[in-house]
Every structure is written in C-alpha cells, then in structure tokens.
Coordinates of C-alpha atoms in Angstrom, one line a residue:
Chain A
X1 CA 10.5 10.3 -29.5
X2 CA 14.0 9.9 -31.1
X3 CA 17.0 8.8 -29.3
X4 CA 18.7 11.7 -27.5
X5 CA 21.8 9.8 -26.0
X6 CA 23.2 6.8 -27.8
X7 CA 24.4 4.9 -24.7
X8 CA 23.5 5.9 -20.8
X9 CA 25.1 4.4 -17.9
X10 CA 23.4 4.1 -14.5
X11 CA 25.2 4.1 -11.3
X12 CA 23.3 2.8 -8.5
X13 CA 20.5 0.8 -9.4
X14 CA 17.5 1.5 -6.7
X15 CA 14.3 2.9 -7.3
X16 CA 15.2 5.8 -9.1
X17 CA 17.8 4.3 -11.8
X18 CA 15.2 1.3 -12.4
X19 CA 12.4 3.7 -13.1
X20 CA 14.8 5.9 -15.6
X21 CA 15.5 2.7 -17.3
X22 CA 11.6 1.5 -17.9
X23 CA 10.9 5.5 -18.7
X24 CA 13.5 5.9 -21.1
X25 CA 12.8 2.5 -22.9
X26 CA 9.1 3.3 -23.0
X27 CA 9.7 5.7 -25.7
X28 CA 13.0 4.9 -27.0
X29 CA 15.1 7.5 -25.6
X30 CA 18.4 5.9 -25.8
X31 CA 20.0 2.9 -27.7
X32 CA 21.9 1.2 -24.7
X33 CA 21.5 1.3 -20.9
X34 CA 24.5 0.2 -18.9
X35 CA 24.6 -0.1 -15.2
X36 CA 26.5 -1.0 -12.2
X37 CA 25.7 -1.4 -8.7
X38 CA 28.1 -1.7 -5.2
X39 CA 26.2 -4.9 -4.3
X40 CA 26.8 -8.3 -6.2
X41 CA 23.3 -9.1 -5.1
X42 CA 21.9 -5.8 -6.6
X43 CA 23.7 -6.5 -9.9
X44 CA 22.3 -9.8 -9.9
X45 CA 18.4 -8.8 -9.4
X46 CA 19.1 -6.2 -12.1
X47 CA 20.3 -8.9 -14.6
X48 CA 17.4 -11.2 -13.8
X49 CA 15.0 -8.3 -14.0
X50 CA 17.1 -7.2 -17.6
X51 CA 17.1 -3.8 -16.2
X52 CA 20.0 -2.8 -18.2
X53 CA 21.6 -4.0 -21.7
X54 CA 24.6 -4.8 -19.8
X55 CA 25.2 -4.7 -16.0
X56 CA 28.9 -4.3 -15.1
X57 CA 31.0 -5.3 -12.5
X58 CA 32.7 -2.2 -12.0
X59 CA 31.4 1.9 -12.4
X60 CA 34.4 2.6 -14.7
X61 CA 33.3 -0.5 -17.0
X62 CA 29.9 1.0 -17.0
X63 CA 30.6 4.4 -17.9
X64 CA 33.1 3.6 -20.5
X65 CA 31.9 4.9 -23.8
X66 CA 28.4 6.5 -22.5
X67 CA 27.3 9.5 -23.7
X68 CA 25.2 10.5 -20.5
X69 CA 26.2 9.0 -17.3
X70 CA 23.5 9.2 -14.1
X71 CA 24.8 8.9 -10.4
X72 CA 22.1 7.2 -8.5
X73 CA 23.7 6.6 -5.7
X74 CA 23.3 7.9 -2.0
X75 CA 24.6 11.6 -1.7
X76 CA 27.1 10.3 0.7
X77 CA 28.3 7.9 -1.9
X78 CA 28.5 10.4 -4.7
X79 CA 32.3 11.6 -4.0
X80 CA 33.8 8.0 -4.0
X81 CA 31.7 6.8 -7.3
X82 CA 32.8 10.4 -9.1
X83 CA 36.5 9.6 -8.1
X84 CA 36.4 6.3 -9.7
X85 CA 34.2 7.1 -13.2
X86 CA 36.4 10.5 -13.5
X87 CA 39.5 8.7 -15.8
X88 CA 37.0 6.6 -17.6
X89 CA 34.4 9.1 -18.9
X90 CA 34.1 9.5 -22.5
X91 CA 35.1 13.4 -23.4
X92 CA 32.0 15.1 -24.4
X93 CA 29.8 12.8 -22.1
X94 CA 27.2 14.5 -19.7
X95 CA 27.7 13.7 -16.2
X96 CA 24.2 14.1 -13.8
X97 CA 23.0 12.7 -10.7
X98 CA 19.5 12.4 -9.2
X99 CA 20.6 13.4 -5.5
X100 CA 18.3 15.0 -2.9
X101 CA 20.9 17.5 -2.2
X102 CA 22.6 19.7 -4.8
X103 CA 25.2 21.9 -3.1
X104 CA 26.9 19.1 -1.4
X105 CA 26.9 16.8 -4.6
X106 CA 28.3 19.6 -6.3
X107 CA 31.2 19.8 -4.2
X108 CA 31.8 16.2 -4.0
X109 CA 31.6 15.4 -7.6
X110 CA 32.9 18.5 -9.6
X111 CA 36.7 18.2 -8.4
X112 CA 36.8 14.5 -9.9
X113 CA 35.4 15.2 -13.3
X114 CA 37.9 15.8 -16.2
X115 CA 37.4 19.3 -18.1
X116 CA 36.1 17.8 -21.5
X117 CA 32.7 16.6 -20.0
X118 CA 29.7 18.5 -18.9
X119 CA 28.5 18.2 -15.4
X120 CA 24.5 18.9 -14.9
X121 CA 23.5 18.0 -11.6
X122 CA 19.3 17.2 -11.6
X123 CA 16.9 15.9 -9.0
X124 CA 13.6 14.3 -9.9
X125 CA 11.2 15.2 -7.4
X126 CA 9.3 11.6 -7.1
X127 CA 9.8 8.5 -5.4
X128 CA 8.0 6.0 -3.4
X129 CA 8.4 4.2 0.1
X130 CA 9.7 1.5 -1.7
X131 CA 13.8 1.1 -2.7
X132 CA 15.7 -1.5 -4.7
X133 CA 16.0 -2.4 -8.3
X134 CA 12.8 -4.1 -8.4
X135 CA 10.9 -1.3 -7.2
X136 CA 11.1 1.0 -10.5
X137 CA 8.4 1.6 -12.9
X138 CA 8.0 3.6 -15.9
X139 CA 5.3 6.1 -14.8
X140 CA 7.2 7.3 -11.7
X141 CA 8.3 10.6 -13.2
X142 CA 4.9 11.1 -15.1
X143 CA 3.6 14.8 -14.3
X144 CA 6.4 15.2 -11.5
X145 CA 8.8 18.0 -11.5
X146 CA 12.5 17.4 -12.5
X147 CA 14.8 20.2 -11.0
X148 CA 17.8 20.8 -13.1
X149 CA 20.6 22.7 -11.3
X150 CA 23.3 23.9 -13.6
X151 CA 26.7 24.5 -12.6
X152 CA 28.8 27.9 -13.4
X153 CA 29.9 27.1 -17.1
X154 CA 27.2 24.4 -17.8
X155 CA 27.0 24.1 -21.6
X156 CA 23.7 25.2 -22.7
X157 CA 23.2 22.5 -25.4
X158 CA 24.0 19.9 -23.0
X159 CA 21.5 21.1 -20.5
X160 CA 18.7 21.4 -23.2
X161 CA 19.6 17.8 -24.2
X162 CA 19.1 16.4 -20.8
X163 CA 16.0 18.9 -20.1
X164 CA 14.6 17.1 -23.2
X165 CA 15.4 13.7 -21.9
X166 CA 13.4 14.2 -18.7
X167 CA 10.8 15.5 -20.4
X168 CA 10.7 12.7 -22.3
X169 CA 10.4 10.5 -19.2
X170 CA 7.7 12.7 -18.2
X171 CA 8.6 15.1 -16.3
X172 CA 8.1 18.8 -16.1
X173 CA 11.6 20.4 -15.5
X174 CA 12.3 23.7 -13.6
X175 CA 15.8 25.2 -13.2
X176 CA 17.1 26.2 -10.0
X177 CA 20.3 27.3 -8.4
X178 CA 22.2 24.9 -5.9
X179 CA 21.4 26.6 -2.5
X180 CA 18.0 27.7 -3.2
X181 CA 16.9 24.0 -4.6
X182 CA 18.6 23.0 -1.1
X183 CA 16.3 25.3 1.1
X184 CA 13.1 24.4 -0.9
X185 CA 13.7 20.8 -0.5
X186 CA 14.2 21.2 3.1
X187 CA 10.7 22.6 3.2
X188 CA 8.9 20.3 1.0
X189 CA 10.7 17.3 1.5
X190 CA 13.7 16.7 4.2
X191 CA 12.1 18.4 7.3
X192 CA 8.9 16.4 6.7
X193 CA 10.8 13.5 6.4
X194 CA 12.8 14.0 9.6
X195 CA 9.6 14.9 11.5
X196 CA 7.7 11.8 10.4
X197 CA 10.6 9.6 11.2
X198 CA 10.7 11.1 14.9
X199 CA 6.6 11.1 15.3
X200 CA 6.9 7.3 14.4
X201 CA 10.2 6.6 16.5
X202 CA 8.1 8.0 19.8
X203 CA 5.0 5.9 19.0
X204 CA 7.5 2.6 18.8
X205 CA 9.2 3.9 21.9
X206 CA 5.9 4.4 24.6
X207 CA 5.6 1.8 27.1
X208 CA 1.8 2.9 28.2
X209 CA 0.5 2.3 24.4
X210 CA 1.6 -0.8 22.8
X211 CA 3.0 -1.2 19.1
X212 CA -0.3 -3.3 18.6
X213 CA -2.3 -0.5 19.5
X214 CA -0.7 2.0 17.4
X215 CA -1.1 -0.3 14.3
X216 CA -4.2 -0.9 15.0
X217 CA -5.3 2.6 14.9
X218 CA -3.1 4.1 12.7
X219 CA -5.9 5.0 10.2
X220 CA -6.5 8.1 12.6
X221 CA -3.6 10.0 11.1
X222 CA -0.3 8.5 11.8
X223 CA -0.4 6.0 9.1
X224 CA 0.2 9.2 6.7
X225 CA 3.7 9.4 8.4
X226 CA 4.5 6.0 8.2
X227 CA 5.1 5.8 4.5
X228 CA 7.5 8.6 4.6
X229 CA 9.4 7.4 7.4
X230 CA 9.5 3.7 5.9
X231 CA 11.9 5.6 3.2
X232 CA 15.9 4.3 2.7
X233 CA 17.5 4.7 5.8
X234 CA 20.9 5.4 4.0
X235 CA 19.7 7.7 1.5
X236 CA 18.1 9.8 4.3
X237 CA 20.7 9.7 7.1
X238 CA 23.0 11.2 3.9
X239 CA 20.4 13.9 2.8
X240 CA 20.5 15.2 6.2
X241 CA 24.1 15.1 6.7
X242 CA 24.7 17.1 3.5
X243 CA 21.9 19.3 3.9
X244 CA 22.8 20.4 7.4
X245 CA 22.3 24.0 7.4
X246 CA 18.6 24.5 5.6
X247 CA 17.5 21.8 7.6
X248 CA 18.2 22.9 10.8
X249 CA 16.9 26.4 9.9
X250 CA 13.6 24.9 8.9
X251 CA 13.7 22.9 11.9
X252 CA 14.2 26.0 13.8
X253 CA 11.1 27.5 12.2
X254 CA 9.2 24.4 12.9
X255 CA 9.6 24.1 16.5
X256 CA 8.7 27.5 17.1
X257 CA 5.5 27.5 15.5
X258 CA 5.0 24.0 17.3
X259 CA 5.7 25.6 20.8
X260 CA 3.3 28.7 19.7
X261 CA 0.2 25.9 19.2
X262 CA 1.6 24.1 22.2
X263 CA 1.3 27.3 24.2
X264 CA -2.0 27.8 22.7
X265 CA -3.4 24.5 23.8
X266 CA -2.2 24.9 27.4
X267 CA -3.9 28.3 27.5
X268 CA -7.1 27.2 25.8
X269 CA -6.8 29.7 23.0
X270 CA -9.0 28.1 20.6
X271 CA -9.0 31.1 18.3
X272 CA -5.3 30.5 17.6
X273 CA -5.7 26.9 16.9
X274 CA -8.7 27.6 14.5
X275 CA -7.2 30.2 12.7
X276 CA -4.2 28.2 12.0
X277 CA -5.9 25.1 11.0
X278 CA -8.1 27.1 8.6
X279 CA -5.0 28.8 7.1
X280 CA -3.3 24.9 6.1
X281 CA -6.4 23.9 4.1
X282 CA -5.9 26.6 1.3
X283 CA -2.7 24.8 0.8
X284 CA -3.9 21.6 0.2
X285 CA -6.2 22.9 -2.2
X286 CA -3.7 24.3 -4.2
X287 CA -1.4 21.2 -4.6
X288 CA -4.6 19.4 -5.7
X289 CA -5.1 22.2 -8.0
X290 CA -1.8 21.8 -9.2
X291 CA -1.9 18.3 -9.8
X292 CA 0.6 16.9 -7.6
X293 CA -2.1 14.7 -5.3
X294 CA -5.5 13.4 -6.1
X295 CA -8.9 14.5 -4.3
X296 CA -9.8 11.1 -3.6
X297 CA -10.7 10.8 0.0
X298 CA -8.0 9.2 1.9
X299 CA -6.1 9.0 -1.2
X300 CA -8.4 6.3 -2.1
X301 CA -6.7 3.7 0.2
X302 CA -10.0 2.6 1.5
X303 CA -13.1 1.4 -0.5
X304 CA -14.5 4.5 -2.0
X305 CA -17.1 4.9 -4.4
X306 CA -15.9 6.4 -7.9
X307 CA -15.7 10.0 -7.9
Chain B
X1 CA -28.5 -8.5 8.9
X2 CA -31.6 -7.8 10.9
X3 CA -32.8 -4.2 12.1
X4 CA -31.0 -3.3 15.5
X5 CA -32.7 0.0 16.2
X6 CA -36.1 1.1 15.2
X7 CA -35.1 4.3 15.2
X8 CA -31.5 6.2 14.9
X9 CA -31.1 9.9 15.4
X10 CA -28.0 11.6 14.1
X11 CA -27.1 15.2 15.7
X12 CA -24.6 16.7 13.5
X13 CA -24.5 15.7 9.7
X14 CA -20.9 15.9 8.8
X15 CA -18.7 13.2 7.4
X16 CA -19.4 10.5 10.1
X17 CA -23.3 10.9 10.3
X18 CA -23.6 10.8 6.8
X19 CA -21.1 7.6 6.5
X20 CA -23.4 6.2 9.3
X21 CA -26.6 6.7 7.4
X22 CA -25.1 5.3 4.3
X23 CA -23.6 2.6 6.2
X24 CA -26.5 1.4 8.1
X25 CA -29.1 1.7 5.1
X26 CA -26.8 -0.8 3.2
X27 CA -27.5 -3.6 5.4
X28 CA -31.1 -2.3 6.8
X29 CA -29.6 -2.1 10.5
X30 CA -32.6 0.4 11.0
X31 CA -35.8 1.3 10.0
X32 CA -35.9 5.1 10.1
X33 CA -33.0 7.7 10.4
X34 CA -33.8 11.4 11.7
X35 CA -31.2 13.9 11.6
X36 CA -30.5 17.5 13.1
X37 CA -27.5 20.0 12.1
X38 CA -27.3 23.1 13.5
X39 CA -26.8 25.0 10.2
X40 CA -29.8 25.3 8.3
X41 CA -27.7 25.3 5.0
X42 CA -26.4 21.6 6.3
X43 CA -29.9 20.5 7.1
X44 CA -31.1 21.3 3.5
X45 CA -28.0 19.9 1.9
X46 CA -29.0 16.8 3.9
X47 CA -32.6 16.8 3.0
X48 CA -31.6 17.4 -0.8
X49 CA -29.3 14.3 -0.7
X50 CA -32.2 12.3 1.1
X51 CA -29.5 11.3 4.1
X52 CA -32.1 10.7 6.3
X53 CA -35.6 9.7 6.5
X54 CA -36.4 13.1 8.2
X55 CA -34.4 15.8 9.1
X56 CA -35.6 17.9 11.7
X57 CA -35.3 21.5 13.0
X58 CA -34.2 20.9 16.3
X59 CA -31.9 18.1 18.4
X60 CA -34.9 17.6 20.6
X61 CA -37.5 16.8 17.9
X62 CA -34.8 14.8 16.1
X63 CA -34.4 12.4 19.1
X64 CA -37.9 11.7 20.1
X65 CA -38.7 8.5 19.9
X66 CA -35.2 7.3 18.9
X67 CA -33.9 4.0 20.4
X68 CA -30.3 5.0 19.4
X69 CA -29.0 8.7 19.6
X70 CA -25.7 9.4 18.0
X71 CA -24.0 12.7 18.7
X72 CA -21.7 13.5 15.6
X73 CA -21.1 17.0 16.6
X74 CA -17.5 18.6 17.4
X75 CA -16.4 17.8 21.1
X76 CA -16.7 21.2 22.1
X77 CA -20.3 21.7 21.0
X78 CA -21.5 17.9 23.0
X79 CA -22.3 19.7 26.3
X80 CA -24.9 22.1 24.8
X81 CA -26.5 19.2 22.7
X82 CA -26.4 17.2 25.4
X83 CA -28.5 19.8 27.5
X84 CA -30.8 20.1 25.0
X85 CA -31.9 16.6 24.3
X86 CA -31.6 15.1 27.5
X87 CA -35.5 16.0 28.3
X88 CA -36.8 14.6 25.2
X89 CA -34.8 11.4 25.2
X90 CA -37.1 8.2 25.4
X91 CA -37.0 6.1 28.4
X92 CA -34.4 3.0 27.3
X93 CA -32.8 4.7 24.6
X94 CA -29.1 4.3 24.1
X95 CA -26.8 7.7 23.9
X96 CA -23.8 7.5 22.4
X97 CA -21.4 9.7 20.2
X98 CA -18.2 9.7 17.8
X99 CA -16.2 12.0 19.2
X100 CA -12.4 11.8 19.2
X101 CA -11.7 12.3 22.6
X102 CA -13.5 10.3 25.4
X103 CA -12.8 11.7 28.8
X104 CA -14.1 15.1 28.2
X105 CA -17.0 14.1 26.2
X106 CA -18.2 11.9 29.1
X107 CA -17.4 14.6 31.6
X108 CA -19.5 17.0 29.0
X109 CA -22.4 14.9 28.3
X110 CA -23.4 12.6 31.2
X111 CA -24.6 15.1 33.7
X112 CA -27.1 16.5 31.1
X113 CA -28.9 12.6 30.7
X114 CA -31.6 11.1 32.6
X115 CA -30.8 7.7 34.4
X116 CA -33.4 5.9 32.5
X117 CA -31.2 6.1 29.1
X118 CA -27.6 4.2 28.4
X119 CA -24.8 6.4 27.8
X120 CA -22.0 4.4 25.9
X121 CA -19.5 6.5 24.3
X122 CA -17.7 5.4 21.1
X123 CA -15.1 6.4 18.4
X124 CA -14.8 5.0 14.9
X125 CA -11.3 5.1 13.8
X126 CA -11.8 6.1 10.5
X127 CA -12.1 9.3 8.4
X128 CA -11.2 11.5 5.4
X129 CA -9.8 15.1 5.0
X130 CA -13.2 15.9 3.5
X131 CA -16.0 17.2 5.9
X132 CA -20.0 17.8 5.5
X133 CA -23.0 16.1 4.9
X134 CA -21.9 15.2 1.0
X135 CA -18.7 14.0 2.0
X136 CA -20.1 10.5 3.5
X137 CA -19.9 6.9 1.8
X138 CA -21.0 3.6 3.1
X139 CA -17.8 2.0 3.1
X140 CA -16.0 4.3 5.0
X141 CA -15.8 2.1 8.5
X142 CA -15.3 -1.2 6.5
X143 CA -12.5 -2.9 8.2
X144 CA -11.5 0.2 10.4
X145 CA -11.6 0.1 14.1
X146 CA -14.2 1.4 16.3
X147 CA -13.4 1.7 20.2
X148 CA -16.3 1.5 22.5
X149 CA -15.7 3.0 26.0
X150 CA -18.3 2.0 28.1
X151 CA -18.7 4.5 31.5
X152 CA -19.3 3.3 35.2
X153 CA -22.7 1.3 35.1
X154 CA -23.1 0.7 31.2
X155 CA -25.6 -2.2 30.7
X156 CA -23.8 -5.0 28.9
X157 CA -26.8 -5.8 26.8
X158 CA -26.9 -2.4 25.5
X159 CA -23.1 -2.3 24.8
X160 CA -23.6 -5.6 23.1
X161 CA -26.3 -4.1 21.0
X162 CA -24.0 -0.9 20.0
X163 CA -21.0 -3.5 19.0
X164 CA -23.4 -5.0 16.8
X165 CA -24.4 -2.1 15.2
X166 CA -20.6 -1.0 14.5
X167 CA -19.8 -4.3 13.3
X168 CA -22.6 -4.2 10.9
X169 CA -21.5 -1.0 9.6
X170 CA -18.1 -2.8 8.7
X171 CA -16.3 -1.9 11.8
X172 CA -14.0 -4.2 14.2
X173 CA -14.8 -3.1 17.9
X174 CA -12.5 -2.6 20.5
X175 CA -13.4 -1.8 24.0
X176 CA -11.1 0.7 26.0
X177 CA -11.2 2.9 29.1
X178 CA -11.6 6.6 28.6
X179 CA -8.0 7.8 29.7
X180 CA -6.2 5.0 27.7
X181 CA -8.1 5.8 24.8
X182 CA -7.3 9.5 24.9
X183 CA -3.4 8.7 25.5
X184 CA -3.5 6.2 22.3
X185 CA -5.2 8.8 20.0
X186 CA -2.9 11.2 20.9
X187 CA -0.2 8.9 19.6
X188 CA -1.9 7.8 16.6
X189 CA -4.1 10.9 15.9
X190 CA -4.1 14.1 17.8
X191 CA -0.2 14.7 17.9
X192 CA 0.5 13.7 14.3
X193 CA -2.5 16.2 13.2
X194 CA -0.8 19.0 15.2
X195 CA 2.5 18.3 13.9
X196 CA 1.3 18.3 10.4
X197 CA -0.8 21.2 10.8
X198 CA 2.7 22.8 11.9
X199 CA 4.8 21.7 9.1
X200 CA 2.3 22.8 6.7
X201 CA 2.0 26.5 8.3
X202 CA 5.9 26.9 8.2
X203 CA 5.8 26.1 4.8
X204 CA 3.4 28.7 3.7
X205 CA 5.2 31.3 6.3
X206 CA 8.7 31.3 4.6
X207 CA 9.4 34.2 2.6
X208 CA 12.4 32.9 1.0
X209 CA 10.5 29.8 -0.5
X210 CA 7.3 30.7 -2.7
X211 CA 4.0 29.1 -2.0
X212 CA 4.3 27.9 -5.7
X213 CA 7.4 26.3 -4.8
X214 CA 6.3 24.3 -2.1
X215 CA 3.2 23.3 -3.9
X216 CA 5.1 22.0 -7.2
X217 CA 7.5 20.1 -5.1
X218 CA 5.5 18.8 -2.5
X219 CA 5.4 15.2 -3.9
X220 CA 8.7 14.6 -2.1
X221 CA 7.1 14.2 1.0
X222 CA 5.2 17.4 2.1
X223 CA 2.2 16.3 0.5
X224 CA 1.4 13.6 2.9
X225 CA 1.1 16.3 5.4
X226 CA -1.2 18.2 3.7
X227 CA -3.9 15.7 4.1
X228 CA -4.5 15.5 7.2
X229 CA -3.6 19.3 7.7
X230 CA -6.8 19.9 5.7
X231 CA -9.4 18.1 8.2
X232 CA -12.0 20.4 9.7
X233 CA -10.4 23.2 11.9
X234 CA -13.3 23.2 14.3
X235 CA -13.4 19.6 15.0
X236 CA -9.6 19.7 15.6
X237 CA -9.6 23.0 17.8
X238 CA -12.0 20.8 19.8
X239 CA -9.8 17.8 20.2
X240 CA -6.7 19.7 21.2
X241 CA -8.9 21.6 23.8
X242 CA -10.1 18.5 25.2
X243 CA -7.5 16.1 25.0
X244 CA -5.0 18.6 26.5
X245 CA -2.7 16.6 28.7
X246 CA -2.4 13.7 26.7
X247 CA -1.4 15.8 23.7
X248 CA 1.1 18.1 25.7
X249 CA 2.6 14.7 27.3
X250 CA 3.3 13.2 23.9
X251 CA 4.2 16.5 22.2
X252 CA 7.0 16.9 24.9
X253 CA 8.2 13.1 24.1
X254 CA 8.3 14.2 20.2
X255 CA 10.2 17.2 20.8
X256 CA 12.9 15.3 23.1
X257 CA 13.3 12.9 20.1
X258 CA 13.3 15.6 17.8
X259 CA 16.1 17.6 19.6
X260 CA 18.1 14.4 19.5
X261 CA 17.8 13.7 15.8
X262 CA 18.7 17.6 15.0
X263 CA 21.8 17.4 17.5
X264 CA 22.6 14.3 15.4
X265 CA 22.5 16.0 12.4
X266 CA 24.6 19.1 13.9
X267 CA 27.2 16.8 15.0
X268 CA 27.5 14.8 11.9
X269 CA 26.4 11.5 13.8
X270 CA 25.1 9.5 10.7
X271 CA 25.1 6.1 13.0
X272 CA 22.5 7.5 15.3
X273 CA 20.3 8.8 12.0
X274 CA 20.9 5.5 10.1
X275 CA 19.7 3.4 13.2
X276 CA 16.8 5.6 14.2
X277 CA 15.4 5.4 10.4
X278 CA 15.8 1.7 10.1
X279 CA 13.7 1.0 13.3
X280 CA 10.5 3.1 11.9
X281 CA 10.4 0.8 9.0
X282 CA 9.3 -2.2 10.9
X283 CA 6.3 -0.1 12.1
X284 CA 5.5 0.4 8.3
X285 CA 5.5 -3.1 7.6
X286 CA 3.4 -4.0 10.9
X287 CA 0.7 -1.3 9.5
X288 CA 0.5 -2.9 6.0
X289 CA 0.3 -6.3 7.5
X290 CA -2.4 -5.3 9.7
X291 CA -4.6 -4.2 6.6
X292 CA -4.9 -0.7 7.8
X293 CA -3.1 0.5 4.6
X294 CA -2.2 -0.5 1.2
X295 CA 1.2 -1.5 0.1
X296 CA 0.8 0.4 -3.4
X297 CA 3.9 2.8 -3.8
X298 CA 2.7 6.4 -3.2
X299 CA -0.4 4.7 -2.0
X300 CA -1.3 4.2 -5.6
X301 CA -1.7 8.0 -6.2
X302 CA 0.4 8.2 -9.4
X303 CA 0.3 5.9 -12.3
X304 CA 1.7 2.7 -11.0
X305 CA 1.2 -0.9 -12.8
X306 CA -1.1 -3.1 -11.1
X307 CA 0.5 -5.4 -8.4

C-alpha cells in the first residue's frame, strides 16, 4: 500500500487511536503520526509505547502541518478540541473523527473549522471493552465496517482518500447520512449498551442475591451483558447525551416489546413466547453468515474442540 | 476416576445430555449409557453419532435397570416424562434433571416417582447457543458450576454420589434451595435472555432500519445479544412459564432502573449516567477474576494478537 497522507495527527489516544496507529503502520499508510492526549499520564504511556512518532503537549502542536487530523476524543469533548485546533490547521487538510454519534459531532465541530479544510466525519464500527493507549491493536478494524458521513459540500476526492485509508486499515466502508447513522447505531449499539448497563446494575443492587452468586453463575447468560457494560463510562455518557432522540425512540420500542413479553409470561401465553424466540434465531444466523461473528459455541470462550 | 454409576439413562438428547455423555466417557464415570429422545430423527442422529451405548425407543425402556436417570428435556415436558418412567425405575436408583428452573420441576416430577428412588434435582450452569445431539462436547462443564438442589429427605449418600459425578464431569458443585436457585438464575440467566430476545426482536421490526444494516453494524454491541437470543425457543418458553414470579420480579426492577437512566438521558444528567456506568465495570472485573470469562478483547472473536 502506498502512503495516503504524509502526516496524520491523532487527537485523543485511546483504543481507537492506538489501533489506527498500529493499523496505519502495518501497511505504511503514512510517513509520520503525531498524537495528543489531554492527560499527561496517557501522553507518557503513548511515548513509552512508541505509539506515535511524536506525542505533543498540545492539540494545536499535534495538528500543525498534518494532512489528516482524526479526533478520537469522547463526543462531549469534540467542540472544545475543534475550537483549539481550528486556527492551527494546515490549509487543505482533512479533519475527521471516530465518534459514535454523528449529528452532534457535526454540530459541535463544523463551526470551529476554517473554510479551507475538508471536514469528513466517520465512525469505525469496531471496539472492545478495553480502553486507553495500551489497548489498541492493528487488527481491530479488519473486516469491520467504517461508516463515512460526508457533510454538505464535502470534496469527493478528499472523501475518496479517507475511504482508501480506512480500507487500508482493513475496514469495509459504507457511506451514510448523519441522522440515519444515529438511528441505526442507536439500534445496533447505543440501546444495547444502555440495556446491558441496566441489567448489570440491577444484579449488583439486589439484596437477596449476593454479588458472589451473580459472578459465579454468570455463564448462564448474564456474562454476555457484562462485556459491553464494562466499556468506557465517559465515552458512553457522551453517546447517550448526544444521541438522545434516537436512543429514547428505540428505548420506547424496546419497553413496548418487553411489556408484551412480560404480559405473555403473566398470562401463560407460551405460543407468543415461542414464536418470538424462534424469529430472533434467524437474525443470529444472518450475522454469522455476514462474517460479523463466529459460530464457535460460546464464542470459543471455554475449552471447545476445534470446529 | 472410577465408575460411579453402572448404568446412566439420559432422557432427552440435546446439548446438555450429549455433553454429559462425552464428559462421562472422558474419564469413565459409567459402564453403560442408555438414551431416549421423543423425536425419531434425534434418536437416529444419536445412534449415528454413537452418543449412547443404546438408544431406546421409549423412555421406560431407557430407564429400566439404570442406576442414575437424568431428565434432560425442556422444563414443560418434565411431568409427562416422569409419569412415563415412574413405574419402570429400578429401586434405589437416583433420578436427577438438568432443568433451568427448580421449583416447578420438583412440583412436576416428585409426585410421579416411587418412594424407593432418590430424587435429586440439579442444574449445570453451562450451555451454548447451539442445541441438539450433535452440539455436545466433553468440555462444556469444565470449570462451570452445577447447582444441586436436594429436596426434603434427600439421602446424603445419594447426593454425595451425584456431586462426585458432576465434579468428575469437570464442574464445581454448589448446593442451593429451590426458590433461591430460581431467583438467582432469574438474575443471571432468565431475565438477561428475555431482554436479549426483546432487543433482537425490536431490531428486526424497525421499518426505518433494514435487517441488512442491523447485521452489518452488529459488532457495535448488538451482536453480544444475538448469541443468547439464538438459544432454543421451546426450552426458553418453558423457563419463563415455569419461573414466572422471579422473572416478573426482576423485570420490574430492571424497568425501574431503565426508566431512571432514560430520565437521566432526557434531562441531560451526565453525572448519573457516568456514575452508573462506572459501577458496572467492577462486576465485569470480578467475573474475569472468578474465571467465568476470558479477558481477551471482544472474547477473542476477531483477530487479536496473543496476550
């Protein structure tokens, strides 16, 4: 792969930024990576890991001269970072982000950018429950989707170049409109996270069932919820505050369905339950066929024979 | 390991029974395994796989002369199976089960058993989203808990022998009272499954988001729900119908908490969200420390460097 951007600046050095650094270096997509993180401790870890060619002590320093700037901070921090870097951006540079919400990021960032840069929001659909600069790895984006959300007037050549970068980091790329992105993600990500957080909180809070019992018997299903409920609290706080309408809409649908199932349980309506549970199996099969999960029983977590 | 029961009869030949067969044979815990399944197709698959030494065409035939009989059928089918095998049981035999609900199974099974057998309900906390006789494997119970639920008057020697069998199949064994079991499992298993089924159903049902979008972007969190929502529909229908009170109680707590989080989102109460999400992280850590899950990012589903 050839070099796509001479210099890339990563603002925020968590799981996504550190994985981008590894992924760009894997196939030589850039000559130089600069980085900045708000916390001095994170900057030091990034330096110790050699995550960037240069870790700078301000966001403005990190973006100076960069051909691509990627904002990898929590959604709630985007506006302040954009305001800080706006005056330091190189004319003609592309500014992108990796936020899980797109409409709010556009509203927060766009006003701070000069007219002579390209603003092209993006969202890689990849992650783990781990966070911080040491948690990244080059393969995070392999065979995962990255959604690019061009804004009005986005330059097609700049969009194409960013698309090529994400493909070079292993992703498949889709293009979507911001509001539709926020609705789709509220279904596939935001609401599931909120529900998982809720269930784990309920389990923690019951006086008649001890934490030790919850933990010992978690393999029965609960465990699957705890992985996503272990994700970064600040990132998720910002996601919900910034994708409020779609999240509340999907939550409304969710509670409506849950109440219907609850009523079926109360009224011994086994046919309703069985029909519902049968329908959901088909979705699981489609996800495996689409390569977005493995068919290994239990995700291969326990000792399972090779197959 | 020495032989614990000369002959073991498995009634119902799905994931749990087939895994028990593999696990008992792994260390020679029995001389002979007989089996029965209601469906002729399942019996034929079990014969083709050599899952049992003998697959019988009636449950009564399968239990004749067995020292241990394990009922591995959906909870709703337990009463009919118990009625059928009751007269055919060998005096002194132990009858156990693997049902996910214990009070309802005791009520359904106990009346059909003669006084000269030992009835010792049990519940291995292990499973995958796969079902049927071909889905079992010997390692399923390794390092997972099995809860034994002695009934009034259970013979201690018979309980000890069943405990030794489960340990021999790789499990750790806990003893619990039936109603407490049903409450604990409604928290760690039944309610999480219902919630996962609900979320997957909602996603399937939205007209503004296509199934194809849900599937493509499932890696963002939704995917974790689909595994448990792919579990056997009949088994789960029976679980909810037979653990109604505990499930409705935990669902009530769940919706109360969910509404509080929903209100925090609507009112921009970021502090409430962040505090809640921080608390749930600790539970995840405890589950990993207890060996009930792996710390591999993303469960090791994607290509992740060894660590």
